[in-house]
């Protein structure tokens, strides 16, 4: 299968911010908004209820993020849609990061 056939990478998650959002700029001057989202819910799997817990880093890039950096605080409830990308830290440890393309308050 070629890469274009596998090109779907869309992820939506609702949760709460657990740390204050952080703002940075790339060397090219692109603003980035960094946040950590925690999700808790009850999901059904194989006909049984299952407690679901997830924590993921989010980054939103571009001028549109400036307004969100002033609105979001710890415990803000949001729904984020975007794509996931593998990032490595300085030790080479990989993690999935949600790259936000849309943020909504819920």
CSV table of N, CA and C in Angstrom, one decimal:
chain,number,residue,atom,x,y,z
A,1,UNK,N,0.8,-1.2,0.0
A,1,UNK,CA,0.0,0.0,0.0
A,1,UNK,C,0.9,1.2,0.0
A,2,UNK,N,0.6,2.2,-0.8
A,2,UNK,CA,1.4,3.4,-0.9
A,2,UNK,C,1.0,4.4,0.2
A,3,UNK,N,1.8,5.4,0.5
A,3,UNK,CA,1.6,6.4,1.5
A,3,UNK,C,0.3,7.2,1.3
A,4,UNK,N,0.0,7.5,0.1
A,4,UNK,CA,-1.2,8.3,-0.1
A,4,UNK,C,-2.5,7.5,0.3
A,5,UNK,N,-2.5,6.2,0.2
A,5,UNK,CA,-3.6,5.4,0.6
A,5,UNK,C,-3.7,5.4,2.1
A,6,UNK,N,-2.6,5.6,2.8
A,6,UNK,CA,-2.6,5.6,4.3
A,6,UNK,C,-2.6,7.0,4.8
A,7,UNK,N,-3.0,8.0,4.0
A,7,UNK,CA,-2.8,9.4,4.4
A,7,UNK,C,-3.8,10.0,5.5
A,8,UNK,N,-4.7,9.2,6.0
A,8,UNK,CA,-5.7,9.7,6.9
A,8,UNK,C,-5.0,9.8,8.3
A,9,UNK,N,-4.9,10.9,8.9
A,9,UNK,CA,-4.4,11.1,10.2
A,9,UNK,C,-5.2,12.3,10.9
A,10,UNK,N,-6.3,11.9,11.4
A,10,UNK,CA,-7.2,12.9,12.1
A,10,UNK,C,-7.5,12.4,13.5
A,11,UNK,N,-7.4,13.2,14.5
A,11,UNK,CA,-7.6,12.8,15.9
A,11,UNK,C,-8.3,13.9,16.6
A,12,UNK,N,-9.4,13.5,17.3
A,12,UNK,CA,-10.1,14.5,18.1
A,12,UNK,C,-10.2,14.0,19.6
A,13,UNK,N,-9.9,14.9,20.5
A,13,UNK,CA,-9.9,14.5,21.9
A,13,UNK,C,-10.5,15.7,22.7
A,14,UNK,N,-11.3,15.4,23.7
A,14,UNK,CA,-11.9,16.4,24.6
A,14,UNK,C,-11.2,16.1,25.9
A,15,UNK,N,-10.9,17.2,26.7
A,15,UNK,CA,-10.3,17.0,28.0
A,15,UNK,C,-10.1,18.3,28.6
A,16,UNK,N,-9.3,18.3,29.7
A,16,UNK,CA,-9.0,19.5,30.4
A,16,UNK,C,-7.5,19.8,30.4
A,17,UNK,N,-7.1,21.0,30.4
A,17,UNK,CA,-5.7,21.4,30.5
A,17,UNK,C,-5.2,21.1,32.0
A,18,UNK,N,-4.1,20.5,32.1
A,18,UNK,CA,-3.6,20.2,33.5
A,18,UNK,C,-2.4,21.0,33.9
A,19,UNK,N,-1.8,21.8,32.9
A,19,UNK,CA,-0.7,22.7,33.2
A,19,UNK,C,-1.0,24.0,32.5
A,20,UNK,N,-0.4,25.1,33.0
A,20,UNK,CA,-0.6,26.3,32.3
A,20,UNK,C,0.0,26.2,30.8
A,21,UNK,N,-0.7,26.7,29.8
A,21,UNK,CA,-0.2,26.7,28.5
A,21,UNK,C,1.1,27.5,28.4
A,22,UNK,N,1.9,27.1,27.5
A,22,UNK,CA,3.2,27.7,27.2
A,22,UNK,C,3.3,28.2,25.8
A,23,UNK,N,3.8,29.4,25.6
A,23,UNK,CA,3.9,30.0,24.3
A,23,UNK,C,5.4,30.1,23.9
A,24,UNK,N,5.7,29.7,22.6
A,24,UNK,CA,7.1,29.9,22.1
A,24,UNK,C,7.0,30.3,20.7
A,25,UNK,N,8.1,30.6,20.1
A,25,UNK,CA,8.2,31.0,18.7
A,25,UNK,C,9.3,30.2,18.1
A,26,UNK,N,9.1,29.7,16.8
A,26,UNK,CA,10.1,29.0,16.1
A,26,UNK,C,11.2,30.0,15.6
A,27,UNK,N,12.3,29.5,15.2
A,27,UNK,CA,13.4,30.4,14.6
A,27,UNK,C,12.8,31.2,13.5
A,28,UNK,N,11.8,30.7,12.8
A,28,UNK,CA,11.2,31.5,11.6
A,28,UNK,C,10.2,32.4,12.1
A,29,UNK,N,9.9,32.5,13.4
A,29,UNK,CA,8.9,33.4,14.0
A,29,UNK,C,7.5,32.9,14.0
A,30,UNK,N,7.3,31.6,13.8
A,30,UNK,CA,6.0,31.1,13.9
A,30,UNK,C,5.6,30.8,15.4
A,31,UNK,N,4.5,31.4,15.8
A,31,UNK,CA,4.1,31.2,17.2
A,31,UNK,C,3.5,29.8,17.5
A,32,UNK,N,3.9,29.2,18.6
A,32,UNK,CA,3.4,27.9,19.0
A,32,UNK,C,2.8,28.0,20.4
A,33,UNK,N,1.7,27.3,20.6
A,33,UNK,CA,1.0,27.2,21.9
A,33,UNK,C,1.1,25.7,22.3
A,34,UNK,N,1.8,25.5,23.5
A,34,UNK,CA,2.0,24.1,24.0
A,34,UNK,C,1.1,23.9,25.2
A,35,UNK,N,0.4,22.8,25.3
A,35,UNK,CA,-0.4,22.4,26.4
A,35,UNK,C,-0.5,20.9,26.6
A,36,UNK,N,-0.9,20.5,27.8
A,36,UNK,CA,-1.1,19.1,28.1
A,36,UNK,C,-2.5,18.9,28.4
A,37,UNK,N,-3.1,18.0,27.7
A,37,UNK,CA,-4.6,17.7,27.8
A,37,UNK,C,-4.7,16.3,28.5
A,38,UNK,N,-5.6,16.3,29.5
A,38,UNK,CA,-6.0,15.1,30.2
A,38,UNK,C,-7.4,14.7,29.9
A,39,UNK,N,-7.6,13.5,29.5
A,39,UNK,CA,-9.0,13.0,29.1
A,39,UNK,C,-9.4,11.9,30.1
A,40,UNK,N,-10.6,11.9,30.6
A,40,UNK,CA,-11.2,10.8,31.4
A,40,UNK,C,-12.6,10.6,30.9
A,41,UNK,N,-12.9,9.3,30.7
A,41,UNK,CA,-14.3,9.0,30.3
A,41,UNK,C,-14.6,7.5,30.5
A,42,UNK,N,-15.8,7.2,30.3
A,42,UNK,CA,-16.3,5.8,30.4
A,42,UNK,C,-16.6,5.4,28.9
A,43,UNK,N,-16.0,4.3,28.4
A,43,UNK,CA,-16.2,3.8,27.1
A,43,UNK,C,-16.7,2.4,27.1
A,44,UNK,N,-17.4,2.0,26.1
A,44,UNK,CA,-17.8,0.6,26.0
A,44,UNK,C,-16.9,-0.2,25.1
A,45,UNK,N,-16.5,-1.3,25.6
A,45,UNK,CA,-15.6,-2.2,24.8
A,45,UNK,C,-16.1,-3.6,25.0
A,46,UNK,N,-16.3,-4.4,24.0
A,46,UNK,CA,-16.8,-5.7,24.1
A,46,UNK,C,-18.0,-5.9,25.0
A,47,UNK,N,-18.9,-4.8,24.9
A,47,UNK,CA,-20.1,-4.9,25.7
A,47,UNK,C,-20.0,-4.5,27.1
A,48,UNK,N,-18.8,-4.1,27.6
A,48,UNK,CA,-18.5,-3.8,29.0
A,48,UNK,C,-18.0,-2.4,29.1
A,49,UNK,N,-18.3,-1.7,30.2
A,49,UNK,CA,-17.8,-0.4,30.5
A,49,UNK,C,-16.4,-0.4,30.9
A,50,UNK,N,-15.7,0.5,30.4
A,50,UNK,CA,-14.2,0.6,30.7
A,50,UNK,C,-13.9,2.1,31.0
A,51,UNK,N,-13.2,2.3,32.1
A,51,UNK,CA,-12.7,3.6,32.4
A,51,UNK,C,-11.5,3.9,31.5
A,52,UNK,N,-11.6,5.1,30.9
A,52,UNK,CA,-10.6,5.5,29.9
A,52,UNK,C,-9.8,6.7,30.4
A,53,UNK,N,-8.5,6.7,30.4
A,53,UNK,CA,-7.7,7.8,30.8
A,53,UNK,C,-6.6,8.0,29.8
A,54,UNK,N,-6.3,9.2,29.4
A,54,UNK,CA,-5.2,9.5,28.5
A,54,UNK,C,-4.7,10.9,28.8
A,55,UNK,N,-3.4,11.1,28.6
A,55,UNK,CA,-2.8,12.4,28.8
A,55,UNK,C,-1.9,12.6,27.5
A,56,UNK,N,-2.0,13.7,26.8
A,56,UNK,CA,-1.2,13.9,25.6
A,56,UNK,C,-0.8,15.4,25.5
A,57,UNK,N,0.4,15.6,25.0
A,57,UNK,CA,0.9,16.9,24.7
A,57,UNK,C,0.2,17.4,23.4
A,58,UNK,N,-0.1,18.7,23.4
A,58,UNK,CA,-0.7,19.4,22.3
A,58,UNK,C,0.1,20.5,21.9
A,59,UNK,N,0.3,20.8,20.6
A,59,UNK,CA,0.9,22.0,20.1
A,59,UNK,C,0.0,22.5,19.0
A,60,UNK,N,-0.2,23.8,19.0
A,60,UNK,CA,-0.9,24.5,18.0
A,60,UNK,C,0.0,25.6,17.4
A,61,UNK,N,0.1,25.7,16.1
A,61,UNK,CA,1.0,26.6,15.5
A,61,UNK,C,0.3,27.6,14.6
A,62,UNK,N,0.8,28.8,14.6
A,62,UNK,CA,0.3,29.9,13.7
A,62,UNK,C,-0.3,31.0,14.5
A,63,UNK,N,-0.6,32.1,13.7
A,63,UNK,CA,-1.1,33.3,14.4
A,63,UNK,C,-2.4,33.1,15.1
A,64,UNK,N,-3.2,32.1,14.6
A,64,UNK,CA,-4.5,31.9,15.2
A,64,UNK,C,-4.4,31.5,16.7
A,65,UNK,N,-3.3,31.0,17.1
A,65,UNK,CA,-3.1,30.5,18.5
A,65,UNK,C,-2.9,31.6,19.5
A,66,UNK,N,-2.6,32.8,19.0
A,66,UNK,CA,-2.4,33.9,19.9
A,66,UNK,C,-3.6,34.2,20.8
A,67,UNK,N,-4.8,34.2,20.2
A,67,UNK,CA,-6.0,34.4,21.0
A,67,UNK,C,-6.2,33.3,22.1
A,68,UNK,N,-5.9,32.1,21.7
A,68,UNK,CA,-6.1,30.9,22.6
A,68,UNK,C,-5.1,31.0,23.8
A,69,UNK,N,-3.9,31.6,23.5
A,69,UNK,CA,-3.0,31.7,24.6
A,69,UNK,C,-3.4,32.6,25.7
A,70,UNK,N,-4.3,33.5,25.4
A,70,UNK,CA,-4.9,34.4,26.4
A,70,UNK,C,-6.1,33.9,27.1
A,71,UNK,N,-6.8,32.9,26.5
A,71,UNK,CA,-8.1,32.3,27.0
A,71,UNK,C,-7.8,31.1,27.8
A,72,UNK,N,-6.9,30.2,27.4
A,72,UNK,CA,-6.8,28.9,28.1
A,72,UNK,C,-6.0,29.0,29.4
A,73,UNK,N,-6.5,28.3,30.4
A,73,UNK,CA,-5.9,28.3,31.7
A,73,UNK,C,-6.0,26.8,32.2
A,74,UNK,N,-5.3,26.5,33.3
A,74,UNK,CA,-5.4,25.2,33.9
A,74,UNK,C,-6.9,24.9,34.2
A,75,UNK,N,-7.3,23.7,33.9
A,75,UNK,CA,-8.7,23.2,34.0
A,75,UNK,C,-9.6,23.7,32.9
A,76,UNK,N,-9.2,24.4,31.9
A,76,UNK,CA,-10.0,24.7,30.8
A,76,UNK,C,-10.5,23.4,30.1
A,77,UNK,N,-11.8,23.3,29.8
A,77,UNK,CA,-12.3,22.2,29.1
A,77,UNK,C,-12.3,22.5,27.6
A,78,UNK,N,-11.6,21.7,26.8
A,78,UNK,CA,-11.5,22.0,25.4
A,78,UNK,C,-11.7,20.7,24.6
A,79,UNK,N,-12.0,20.9,23.3
A,79,UNK,CA,-12.0,19.8,22.3
A,79,UNK,C,-11.1,20.2,21.2
A,80,UNK,N,-10.1,19.3,20.9
A,80,UNK,CA,-9.1,19.6,20.0
A,80,UNK,C,-9.1,18.6,18.8
A,81,UNK,N,-9.1,19.1,17.6
A,81,UNK,CA,-9.0,18.2,16.4
A,81,UNK,C,-7.7,18.6,15.7
A,82,UNK,N,-7.0,17.6,15.2
A,82,UNK,CA,-5.8,17.8,14.5
A,82,UNK,C,-5.2,16.4,14.0
A,83,UNK,N,-3.9,16.4,14.0
A,83,UNK,CA,-3.2,15.1,13.6
A,83,UNK,C,-2.2,14.8,14.7
A,84,UNK,N,-1.8,13.5,14.7
A,84,UNK,CA,-0.8,13.1,15.7
A,84,UNK,C,0.5,12.9,14.9
A,85,UNK,N,1.6,13.2,15.6
A,85,UNK,CA,2.9,13.1,15.1
A,85,UNK,C,3.9,12.6,16.2
A,86,UNK,N,4.8,11.8,15.8
A,86,UNK,CA,5.8,11.3,16.8
A,86,UNK,C,6.9,12.3,17.0
A,87,UNK,N,7.2,12.7,18.2
A,87,UNK,CA,8.3,13.6,18.6
A,87,UNK,C,9.3,12.8,19.5
A,88,UNK,N,10.5,13.2,19.4
A,88,UNK,CA,11.5,12.6,20.3
A,88,UNK,C,12.1,13.7,21.2
A,89,UNK,N,12.3,13.3,22.5
A,89,UNK,CA,12.9,14.3,23.4
A,89,UNK,C,14.4,14.2,23.2
A,90,UNK,N,15.1,15.0,24.0
A,90,UNK,CA,16.6,15.0,23.9
A,90,UNK,C,17.3,13.7,24.2
A,91,UNK,N,16.6,12.8,24.9
A,91,UNK,CA,17.1,11.4,25.2
A,91,UNK,C,16.7,10.4,24.1
A,92,UNK,N,16.0,10.8,23.1
A,92,UNK,CA,15.6,9.9,22.0
A,92,UNK,C,14.3,9.1,22.3
A,93,UNK,N,13.6,9.5,23.4
A,93,UNK,CA,12.4,8.8,23.8
A,93,UNK,C,11.3,9.4,23.0
A,94,UNK,N,10.5,8.5,22.3
A,94,UNK,CA,9.4,9.0,21.4
A,94,UNK,C,8.1,9.1,22.2
A,95,UNK,N,7.3,10.0,21.7
A,95,UNK,CA,5.9,10.2,22.3
A,95,UNK,C,5.1,10.8,21.2
A,96,UNK,N,3.8,10.5,21.3
A,96,UNK,CA,2.8,11.1,20.3
A,96,UNK,C,2.4,12.5,20.8
A,97,UNK,N,2.4,13.4,19.8
A,97,UNK,CA,1.9,14.8,20.1
A,97,UNK,C,0.8,15.1,19.2
A,98,UNK,N,-0.3,15.7,19.8
A,98,UNK,CA,-1.4,16.2,19.0
A,98,UNK,C,-1.2,17.6,18.5
A,99,UNK,N,-1.1,17.7,17.1
A,99,UNK,CA,-0.9,19.0,16.5
A,99,UNK,C,-2.3,19.5,16.2
A,100,UNK,N,-2.7,20.5,16.9
A,100,UNK,CA,-4.1,21.1,16.8
A,100,UNK,C,-4.3,21.9,15.5
A,101,UNK,N,-5.4,21.6,14.9
A,101,UNK,CA,-5.8,22.4,13.8
A,101,UNK,C,-7.1,23.2,14.1
A,102,UNK,N,-7.7,22.7,15.2
A,102,UNK,CA,-9.0,23.4,15.6
A,102,UNK,C,-9.1,23.2,17.1
A,103,UNK,N,-9.4,24.2,17.9
A,103,UNK,CA,-9.7,24.1,19.3
A,103,UNK,C,-11.0,24.7,19.6
A,104,UNK,N,-11.8,24.0,20.4
A,104,UNK,CA,-13.1,24.5,20.9
A,104,UNK,C,-13.2,24.5,22.4
A,105,UNK,N,-13.9,25.5,23.0
A,105,UNK,CA,-14.2,25.3,24.4
A,105,UNK,C,-15.4,24.5,24.6
A,106,UNK,N,-15.4,23.6,25.6
A,106,UNK,CA,-16.6,22.8,25.8
A,106,UNK,C,-17.1,23.0,27.3
